[in-house]
CSV table of N, CA and C in Angstrom, one decimal:
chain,number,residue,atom,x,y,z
A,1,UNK,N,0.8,-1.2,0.0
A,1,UNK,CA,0.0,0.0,0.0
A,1,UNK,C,0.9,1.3,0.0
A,2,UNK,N,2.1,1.3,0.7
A,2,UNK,CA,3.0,2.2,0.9
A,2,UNK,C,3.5,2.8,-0.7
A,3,UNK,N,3.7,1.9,-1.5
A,3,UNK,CA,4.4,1.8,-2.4
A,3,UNK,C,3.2,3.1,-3.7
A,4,UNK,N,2.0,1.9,-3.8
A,4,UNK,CA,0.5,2.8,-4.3
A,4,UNK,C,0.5,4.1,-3.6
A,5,UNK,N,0.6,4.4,-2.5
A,5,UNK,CA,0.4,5.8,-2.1
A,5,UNK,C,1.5,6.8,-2.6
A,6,UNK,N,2.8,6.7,-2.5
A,6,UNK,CA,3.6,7.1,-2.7
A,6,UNK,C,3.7,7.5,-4.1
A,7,UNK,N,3.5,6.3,-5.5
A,7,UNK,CA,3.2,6.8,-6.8
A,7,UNK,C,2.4,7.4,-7.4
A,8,UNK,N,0.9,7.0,-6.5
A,8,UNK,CA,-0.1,8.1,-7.2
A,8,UNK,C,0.0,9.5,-5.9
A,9,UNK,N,0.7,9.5,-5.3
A,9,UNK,CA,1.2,11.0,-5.0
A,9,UNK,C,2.0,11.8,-5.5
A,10,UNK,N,3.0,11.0,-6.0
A,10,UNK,CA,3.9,11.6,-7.1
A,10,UNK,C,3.4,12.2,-8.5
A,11,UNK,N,1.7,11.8,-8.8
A,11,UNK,CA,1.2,12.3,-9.9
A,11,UNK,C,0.9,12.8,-9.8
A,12,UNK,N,-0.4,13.3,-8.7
A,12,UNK,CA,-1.3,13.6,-8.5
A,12,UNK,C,-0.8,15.0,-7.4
A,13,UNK,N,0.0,14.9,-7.0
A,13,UNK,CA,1.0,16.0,-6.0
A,13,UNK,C,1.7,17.2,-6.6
A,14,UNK,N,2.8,16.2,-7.0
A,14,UNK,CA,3.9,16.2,-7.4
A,14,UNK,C,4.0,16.7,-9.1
A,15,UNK,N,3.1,16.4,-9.5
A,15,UNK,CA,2.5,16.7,-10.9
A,15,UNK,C,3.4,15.6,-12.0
A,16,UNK,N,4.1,14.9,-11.6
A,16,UNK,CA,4.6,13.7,-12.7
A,16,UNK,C,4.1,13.1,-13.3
A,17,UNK,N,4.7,13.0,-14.5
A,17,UNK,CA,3.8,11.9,-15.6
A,17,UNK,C,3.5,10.6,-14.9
A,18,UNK,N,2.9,9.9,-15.3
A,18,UNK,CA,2.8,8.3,-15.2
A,18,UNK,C,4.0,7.5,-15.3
A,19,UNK,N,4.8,8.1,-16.6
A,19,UNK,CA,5.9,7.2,-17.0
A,19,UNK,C,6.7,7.5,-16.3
A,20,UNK,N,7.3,8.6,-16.0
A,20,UNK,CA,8.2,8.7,-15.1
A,20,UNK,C,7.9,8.1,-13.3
A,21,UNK,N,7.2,8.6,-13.2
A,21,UNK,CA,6.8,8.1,-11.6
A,21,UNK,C,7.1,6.4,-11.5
A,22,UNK,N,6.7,6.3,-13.0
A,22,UNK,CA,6.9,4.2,-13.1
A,22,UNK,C,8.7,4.2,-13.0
A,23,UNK,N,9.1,4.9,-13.5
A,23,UNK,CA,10.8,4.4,-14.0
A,23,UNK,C,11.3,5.2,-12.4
A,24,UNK,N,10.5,6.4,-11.3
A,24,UNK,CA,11.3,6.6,-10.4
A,24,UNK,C,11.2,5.2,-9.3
A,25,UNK,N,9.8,4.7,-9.4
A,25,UNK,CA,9.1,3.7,-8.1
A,25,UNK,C,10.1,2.4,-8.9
A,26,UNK,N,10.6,1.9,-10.1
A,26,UNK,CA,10.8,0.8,-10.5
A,26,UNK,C,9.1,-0.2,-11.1
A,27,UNK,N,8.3,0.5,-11.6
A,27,UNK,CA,6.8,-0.4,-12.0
A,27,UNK,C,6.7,-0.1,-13.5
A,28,UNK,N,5.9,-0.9,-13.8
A,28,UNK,CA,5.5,-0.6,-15.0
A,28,UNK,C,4.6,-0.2,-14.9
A,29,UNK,N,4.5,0.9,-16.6
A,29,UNK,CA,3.8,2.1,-16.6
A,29,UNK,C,2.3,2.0,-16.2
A,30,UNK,N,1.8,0.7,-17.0
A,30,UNK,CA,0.7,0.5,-16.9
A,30,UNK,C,0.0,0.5,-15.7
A,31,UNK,N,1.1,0.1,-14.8
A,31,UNK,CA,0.3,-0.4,-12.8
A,31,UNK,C,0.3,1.2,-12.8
A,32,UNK,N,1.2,2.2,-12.8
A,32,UNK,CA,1.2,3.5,-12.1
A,32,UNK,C,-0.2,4.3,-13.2
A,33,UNK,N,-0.4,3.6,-14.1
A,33,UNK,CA,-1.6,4.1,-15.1
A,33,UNK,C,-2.9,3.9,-13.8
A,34,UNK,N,-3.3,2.7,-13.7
A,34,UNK,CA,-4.4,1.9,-13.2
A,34,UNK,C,-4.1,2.7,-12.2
A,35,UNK,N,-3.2,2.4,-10.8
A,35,UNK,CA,-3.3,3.2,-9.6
A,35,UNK,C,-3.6,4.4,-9.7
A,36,UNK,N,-3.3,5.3,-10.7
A,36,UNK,CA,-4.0,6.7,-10.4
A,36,UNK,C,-5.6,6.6,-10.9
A,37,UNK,N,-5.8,5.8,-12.0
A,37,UNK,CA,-7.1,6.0,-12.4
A,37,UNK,C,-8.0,5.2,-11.4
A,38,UNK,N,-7.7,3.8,-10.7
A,38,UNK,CA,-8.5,3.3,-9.4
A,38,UNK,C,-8.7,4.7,-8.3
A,39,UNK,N,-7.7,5.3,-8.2
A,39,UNK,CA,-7.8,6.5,-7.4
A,39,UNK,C,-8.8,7.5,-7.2
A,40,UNK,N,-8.6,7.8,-8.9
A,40,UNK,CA,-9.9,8.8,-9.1
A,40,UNK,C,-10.7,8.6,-9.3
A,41,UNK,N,-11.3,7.0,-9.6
A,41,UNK,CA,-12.5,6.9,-10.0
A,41,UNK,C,-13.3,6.2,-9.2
A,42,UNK,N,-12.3,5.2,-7.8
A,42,UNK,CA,-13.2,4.7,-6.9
A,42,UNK,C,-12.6,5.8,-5.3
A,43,UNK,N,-11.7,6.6,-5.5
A,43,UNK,CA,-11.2,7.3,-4.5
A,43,UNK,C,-10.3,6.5,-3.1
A,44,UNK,N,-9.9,5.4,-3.2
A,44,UNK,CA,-9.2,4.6,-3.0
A,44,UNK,C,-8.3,3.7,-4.0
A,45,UNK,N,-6.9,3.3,-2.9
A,45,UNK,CA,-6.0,2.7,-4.3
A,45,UNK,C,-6.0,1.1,-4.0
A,46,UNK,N,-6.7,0.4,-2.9
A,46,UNK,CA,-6.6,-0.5,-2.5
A,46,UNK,C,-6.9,-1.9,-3.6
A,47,UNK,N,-6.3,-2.7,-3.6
A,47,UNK,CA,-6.5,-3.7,-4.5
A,47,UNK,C,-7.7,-4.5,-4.5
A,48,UNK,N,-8.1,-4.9,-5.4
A,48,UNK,CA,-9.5,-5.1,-5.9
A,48,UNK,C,-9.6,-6.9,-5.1
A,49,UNK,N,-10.5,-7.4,-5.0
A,49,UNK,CA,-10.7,-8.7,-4.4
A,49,UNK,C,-10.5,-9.8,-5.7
A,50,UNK,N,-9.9,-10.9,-4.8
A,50,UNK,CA,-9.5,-11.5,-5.8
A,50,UNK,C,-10.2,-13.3,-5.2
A,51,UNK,N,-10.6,-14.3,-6.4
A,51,UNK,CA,-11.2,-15.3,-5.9
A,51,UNK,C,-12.8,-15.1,-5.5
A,52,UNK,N,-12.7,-15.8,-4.5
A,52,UNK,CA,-13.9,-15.7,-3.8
A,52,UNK,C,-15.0,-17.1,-3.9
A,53,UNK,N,-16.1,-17.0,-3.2
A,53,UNK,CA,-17.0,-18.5,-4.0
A,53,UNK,C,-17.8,-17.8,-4.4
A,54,UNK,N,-17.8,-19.0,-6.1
A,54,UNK,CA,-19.3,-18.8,-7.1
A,54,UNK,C,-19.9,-19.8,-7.3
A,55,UNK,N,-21.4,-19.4,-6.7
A,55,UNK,CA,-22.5,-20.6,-6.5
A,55,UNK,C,-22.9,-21.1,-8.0
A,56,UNK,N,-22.9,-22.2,-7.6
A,56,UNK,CA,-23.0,-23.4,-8.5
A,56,UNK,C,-24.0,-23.0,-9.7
A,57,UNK,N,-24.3,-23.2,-11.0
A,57,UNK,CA,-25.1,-22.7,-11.9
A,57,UNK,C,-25.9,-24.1,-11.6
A,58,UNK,N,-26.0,-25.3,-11.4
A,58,UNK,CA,-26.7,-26.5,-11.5
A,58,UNK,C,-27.0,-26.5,-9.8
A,59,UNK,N,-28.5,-25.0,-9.3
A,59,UNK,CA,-28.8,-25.9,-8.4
A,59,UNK,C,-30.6,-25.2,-8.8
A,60,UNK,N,-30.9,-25.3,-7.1
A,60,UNK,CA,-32.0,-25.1,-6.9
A,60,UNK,C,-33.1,-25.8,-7.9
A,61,UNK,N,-34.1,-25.2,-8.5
A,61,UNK,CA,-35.0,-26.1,-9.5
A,61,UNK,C,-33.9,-26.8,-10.3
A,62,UNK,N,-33.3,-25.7,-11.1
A,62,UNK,CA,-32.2,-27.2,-12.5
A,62,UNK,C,-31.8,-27.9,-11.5
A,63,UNK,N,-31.1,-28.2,-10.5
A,63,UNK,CA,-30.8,-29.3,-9.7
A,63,UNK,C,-32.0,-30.3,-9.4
A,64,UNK,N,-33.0,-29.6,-9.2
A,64,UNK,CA,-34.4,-30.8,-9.2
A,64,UNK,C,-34.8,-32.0,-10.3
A,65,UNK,N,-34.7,-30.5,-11.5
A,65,UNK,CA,-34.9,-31.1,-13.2
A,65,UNK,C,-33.8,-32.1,-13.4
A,66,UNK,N,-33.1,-31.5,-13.3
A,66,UNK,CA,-31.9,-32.7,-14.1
A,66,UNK,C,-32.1,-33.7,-12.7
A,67,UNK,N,-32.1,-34.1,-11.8
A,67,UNK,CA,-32.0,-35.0,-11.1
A,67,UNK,C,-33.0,-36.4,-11.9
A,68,UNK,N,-34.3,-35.0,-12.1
A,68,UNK,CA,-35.3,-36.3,-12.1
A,68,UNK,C,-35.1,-36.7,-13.8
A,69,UNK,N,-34.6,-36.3,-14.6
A,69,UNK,CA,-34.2,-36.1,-15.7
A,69,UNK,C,-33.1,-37.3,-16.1
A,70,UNK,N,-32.3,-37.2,-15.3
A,70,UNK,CA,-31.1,-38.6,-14.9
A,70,UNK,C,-31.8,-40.0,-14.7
A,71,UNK,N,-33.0,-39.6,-13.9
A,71,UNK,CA,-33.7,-41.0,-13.1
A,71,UNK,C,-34.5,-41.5,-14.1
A,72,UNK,N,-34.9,-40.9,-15.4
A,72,UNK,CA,-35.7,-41.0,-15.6
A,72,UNK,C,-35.6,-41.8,-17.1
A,73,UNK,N,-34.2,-41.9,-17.5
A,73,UNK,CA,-34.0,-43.0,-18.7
A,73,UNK,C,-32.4,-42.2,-18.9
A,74,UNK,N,-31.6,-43.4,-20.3
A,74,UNK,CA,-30.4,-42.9,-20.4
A,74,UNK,C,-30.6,-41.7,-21.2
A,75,UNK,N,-29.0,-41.2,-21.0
A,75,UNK,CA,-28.7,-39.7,-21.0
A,75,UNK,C,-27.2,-40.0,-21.8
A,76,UNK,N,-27.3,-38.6,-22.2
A,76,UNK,CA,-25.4,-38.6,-22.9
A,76,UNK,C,-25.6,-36.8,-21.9
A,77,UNK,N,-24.0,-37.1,-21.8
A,77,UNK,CA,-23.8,-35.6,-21.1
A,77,UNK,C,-24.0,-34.1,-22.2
A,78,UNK,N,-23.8,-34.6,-23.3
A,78,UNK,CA,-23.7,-33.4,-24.1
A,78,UNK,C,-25.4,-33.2,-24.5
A,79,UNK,N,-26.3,-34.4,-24.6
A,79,UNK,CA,-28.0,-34.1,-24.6
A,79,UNK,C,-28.2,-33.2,-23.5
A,80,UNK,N,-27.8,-33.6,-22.1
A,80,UNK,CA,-28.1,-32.5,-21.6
A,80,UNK,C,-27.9,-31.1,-21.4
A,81,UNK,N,-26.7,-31.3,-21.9
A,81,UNK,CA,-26.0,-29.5,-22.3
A,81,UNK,C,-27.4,-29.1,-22.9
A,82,UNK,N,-27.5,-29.6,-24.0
A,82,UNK,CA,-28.9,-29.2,-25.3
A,82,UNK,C,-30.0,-29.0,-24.4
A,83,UNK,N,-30.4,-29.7,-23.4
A,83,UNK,CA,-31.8,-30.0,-23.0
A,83,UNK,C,-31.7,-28.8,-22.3
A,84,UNK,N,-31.2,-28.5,-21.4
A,84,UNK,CA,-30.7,-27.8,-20.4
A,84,UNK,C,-30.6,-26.2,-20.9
A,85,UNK,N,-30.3,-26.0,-22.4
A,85,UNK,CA,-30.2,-24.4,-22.7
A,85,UNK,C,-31.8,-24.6,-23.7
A,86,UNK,N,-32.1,-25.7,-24.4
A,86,UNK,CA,-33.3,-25.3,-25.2
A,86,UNK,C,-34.4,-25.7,-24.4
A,87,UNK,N,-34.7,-26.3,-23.2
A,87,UNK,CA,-36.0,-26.5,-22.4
A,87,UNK,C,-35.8,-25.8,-21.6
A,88,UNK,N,-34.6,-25.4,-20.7
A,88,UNK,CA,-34.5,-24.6,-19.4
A,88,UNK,C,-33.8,-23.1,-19.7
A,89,UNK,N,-32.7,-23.0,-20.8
A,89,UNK,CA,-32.6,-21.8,-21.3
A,89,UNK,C,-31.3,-21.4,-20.4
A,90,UNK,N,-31.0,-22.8,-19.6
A,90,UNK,CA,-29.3,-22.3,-19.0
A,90,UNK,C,-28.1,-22.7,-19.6
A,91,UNK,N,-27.4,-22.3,-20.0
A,91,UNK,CA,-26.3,-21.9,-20.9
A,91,UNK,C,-25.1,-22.6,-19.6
A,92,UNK,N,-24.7,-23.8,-19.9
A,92,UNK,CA,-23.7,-25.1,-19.4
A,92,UNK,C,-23.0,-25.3,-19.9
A,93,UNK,N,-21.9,-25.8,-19.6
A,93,UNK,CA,-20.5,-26.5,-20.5
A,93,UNK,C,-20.7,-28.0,-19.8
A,94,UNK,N,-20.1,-29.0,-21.0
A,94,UNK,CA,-20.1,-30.2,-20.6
A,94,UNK,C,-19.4,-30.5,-19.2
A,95,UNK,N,-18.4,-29.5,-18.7
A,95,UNK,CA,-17.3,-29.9,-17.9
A,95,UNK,C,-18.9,-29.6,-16.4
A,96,UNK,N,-19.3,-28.6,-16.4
A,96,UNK,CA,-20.0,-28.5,-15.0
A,96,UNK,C,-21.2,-29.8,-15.0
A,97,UNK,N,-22.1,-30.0,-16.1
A,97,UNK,CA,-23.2,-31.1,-16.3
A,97,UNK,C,-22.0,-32.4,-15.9
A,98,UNK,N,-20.7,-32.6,-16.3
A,98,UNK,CA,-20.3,-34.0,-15.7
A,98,UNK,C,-19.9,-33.8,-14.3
A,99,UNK,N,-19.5,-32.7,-13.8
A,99,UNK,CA,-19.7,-32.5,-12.4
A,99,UNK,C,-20.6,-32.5,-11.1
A,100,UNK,N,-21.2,-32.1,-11.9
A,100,UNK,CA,-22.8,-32.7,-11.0
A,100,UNK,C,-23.2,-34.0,-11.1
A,101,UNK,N,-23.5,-34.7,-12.3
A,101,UNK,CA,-23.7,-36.0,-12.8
A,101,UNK,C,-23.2,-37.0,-11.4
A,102,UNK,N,-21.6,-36.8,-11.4
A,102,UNK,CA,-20.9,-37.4,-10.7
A,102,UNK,C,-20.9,-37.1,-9.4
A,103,UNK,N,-21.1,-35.9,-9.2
A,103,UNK,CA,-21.1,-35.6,-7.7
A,103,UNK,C,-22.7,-36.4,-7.2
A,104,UNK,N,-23.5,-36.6,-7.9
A,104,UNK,CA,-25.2,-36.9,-7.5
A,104,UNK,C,-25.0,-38.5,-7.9
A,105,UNK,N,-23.9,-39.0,-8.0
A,105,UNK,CA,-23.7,-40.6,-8.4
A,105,UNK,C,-24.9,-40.5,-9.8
A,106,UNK,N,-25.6,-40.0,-10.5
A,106,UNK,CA,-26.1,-40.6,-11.6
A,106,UNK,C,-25.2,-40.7,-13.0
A,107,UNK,N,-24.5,-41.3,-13.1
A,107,UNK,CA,-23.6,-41.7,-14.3
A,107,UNK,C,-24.2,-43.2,-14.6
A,108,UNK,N,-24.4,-43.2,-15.8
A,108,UNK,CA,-25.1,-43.5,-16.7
A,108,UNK,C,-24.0,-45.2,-16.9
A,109,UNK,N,-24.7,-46.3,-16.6
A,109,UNK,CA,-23.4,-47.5,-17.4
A,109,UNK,C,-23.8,-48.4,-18.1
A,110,UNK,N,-23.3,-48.7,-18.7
A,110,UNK,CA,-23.1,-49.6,-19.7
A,110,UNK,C,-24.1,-51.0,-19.5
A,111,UNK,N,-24.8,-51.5,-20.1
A,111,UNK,CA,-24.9,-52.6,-19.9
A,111,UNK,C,-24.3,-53.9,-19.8
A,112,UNK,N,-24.7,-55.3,-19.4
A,112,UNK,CA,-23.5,-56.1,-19.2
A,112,UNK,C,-23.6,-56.8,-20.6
A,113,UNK,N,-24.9,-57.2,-21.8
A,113,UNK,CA,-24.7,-57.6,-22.6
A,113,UNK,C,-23.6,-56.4,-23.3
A,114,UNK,N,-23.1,-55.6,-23.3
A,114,UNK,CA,-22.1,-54.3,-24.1
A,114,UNK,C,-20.6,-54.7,-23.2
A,115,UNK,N,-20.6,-55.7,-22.5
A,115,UNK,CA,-19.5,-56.0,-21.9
A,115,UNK,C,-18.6,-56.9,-22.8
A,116,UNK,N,-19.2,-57.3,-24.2
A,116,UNK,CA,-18.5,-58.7,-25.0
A,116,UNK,C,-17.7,-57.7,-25.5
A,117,UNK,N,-17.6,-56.7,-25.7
A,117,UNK,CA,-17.2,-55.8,-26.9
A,117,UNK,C,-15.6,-55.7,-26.5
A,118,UNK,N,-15.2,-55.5,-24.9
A,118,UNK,CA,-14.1,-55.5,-24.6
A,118,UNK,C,-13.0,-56.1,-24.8
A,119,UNK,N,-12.0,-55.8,-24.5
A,119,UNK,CA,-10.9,-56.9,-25.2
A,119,UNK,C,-10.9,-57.6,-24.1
A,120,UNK,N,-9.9,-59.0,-24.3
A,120,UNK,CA,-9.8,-60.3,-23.9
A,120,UNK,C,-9.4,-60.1,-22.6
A,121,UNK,N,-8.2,-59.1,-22.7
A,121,UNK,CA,-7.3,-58.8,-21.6
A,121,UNK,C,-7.9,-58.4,-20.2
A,122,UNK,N,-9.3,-58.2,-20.7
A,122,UNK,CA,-9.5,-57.6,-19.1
A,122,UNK,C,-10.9,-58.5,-18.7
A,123,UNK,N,-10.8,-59.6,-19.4
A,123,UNK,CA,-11.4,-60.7,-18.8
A,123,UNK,C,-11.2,-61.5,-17.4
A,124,UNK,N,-12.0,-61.6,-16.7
A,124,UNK,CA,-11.5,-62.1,-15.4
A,124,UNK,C,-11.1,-63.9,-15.3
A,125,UNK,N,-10.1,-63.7,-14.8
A,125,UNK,CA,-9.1,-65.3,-14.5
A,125,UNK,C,-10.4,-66.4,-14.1
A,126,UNK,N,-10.0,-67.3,-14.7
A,126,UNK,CA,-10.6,-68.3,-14.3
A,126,UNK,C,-10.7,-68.7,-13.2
A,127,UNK,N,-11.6,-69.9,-13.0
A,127,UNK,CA,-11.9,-70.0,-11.1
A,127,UNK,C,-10.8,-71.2,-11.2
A,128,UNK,N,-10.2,-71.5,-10.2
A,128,UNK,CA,-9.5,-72.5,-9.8
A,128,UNK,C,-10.4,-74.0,-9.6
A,129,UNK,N,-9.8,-75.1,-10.3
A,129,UNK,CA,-10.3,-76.4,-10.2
A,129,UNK,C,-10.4,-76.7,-8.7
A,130,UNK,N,-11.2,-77.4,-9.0
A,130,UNK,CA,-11.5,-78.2,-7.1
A,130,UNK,C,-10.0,-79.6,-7.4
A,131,UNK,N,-10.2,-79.8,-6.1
A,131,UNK,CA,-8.5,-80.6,-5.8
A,131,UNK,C,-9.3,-81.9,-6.4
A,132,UNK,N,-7.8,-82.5,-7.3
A,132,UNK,CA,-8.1,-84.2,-7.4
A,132,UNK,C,-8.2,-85.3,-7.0
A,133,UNK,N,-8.5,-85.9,-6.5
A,133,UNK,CA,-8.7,-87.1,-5.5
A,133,UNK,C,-7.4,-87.6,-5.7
A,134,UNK,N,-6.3,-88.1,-4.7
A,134,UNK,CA,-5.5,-88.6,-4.5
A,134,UNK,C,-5.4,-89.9,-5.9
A,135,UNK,N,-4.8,-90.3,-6.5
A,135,UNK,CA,-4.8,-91.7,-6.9
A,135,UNK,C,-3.4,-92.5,-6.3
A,136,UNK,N,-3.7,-93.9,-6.0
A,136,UNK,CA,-2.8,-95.0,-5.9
A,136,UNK,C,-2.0,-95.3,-6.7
């Protein structure tokens, strides 16, 4: 803060350009630009908030719909992108609809007859024979 006070006083005081005030503090021009203009235009030079939490776009009712919407037969994640902006008019990327999907456990699987299609390799080992009877 020491640093912001000191440059936009040098402009605003002191009557210095921007660019110099940058080359006396060591900044680039542009920060001693922004610092005087946050100055005058919010009257403070303090830095702006950064992060924060942003609530979920998939709750309240769409969180109802799509729930019952999941329960209700198969699905592809990208139909609901579609379903989701042309029935409900909310505008989704595939990445948040598989995040919910997953977070609410409805992911959508495979059937077992769609299990032949796999390769060999991930077939499970055979069962072990029962033991032989001793012979004489």
């Amino acid at each position: 803060m020491d640093l912001r006070e000191r440059a936009v006083a040098a402009v605003e005081r002191e009557g210095m350009s921007r660019q110099a005030a940058a080359r006396r503090f060591g900044l680039a021009p542009s920060t001693v630009i922004n610092w005087v203009r946050r100055s005058r235009d919010k009257g403070h030079i303090k830095p702006g908030q950064m992060g924060g939490h942003k609530p979920k776009t998939l709750s309240g009712e769409h969180r109802i719909w799509l729930i019952a919407r999941c329960e209700a037969g198969d699905f592809t994640l990208r139909g609901l992108v579609g379903e989701l902006l042309s029935e409900r008019g909310l505008k989704v990327d595939y990445r948040s609809v598989w995040d919910f999907v997953h977070a609410e456990n409805l992911s959508y699987k495979k059937n077992a007859s769609a299990q032949r299609t796999r390769s060999s390799r991930r077939k499970k080992t055979a069962h072990a024979m029962g033991e032989l009877p001793a012979s004489n």
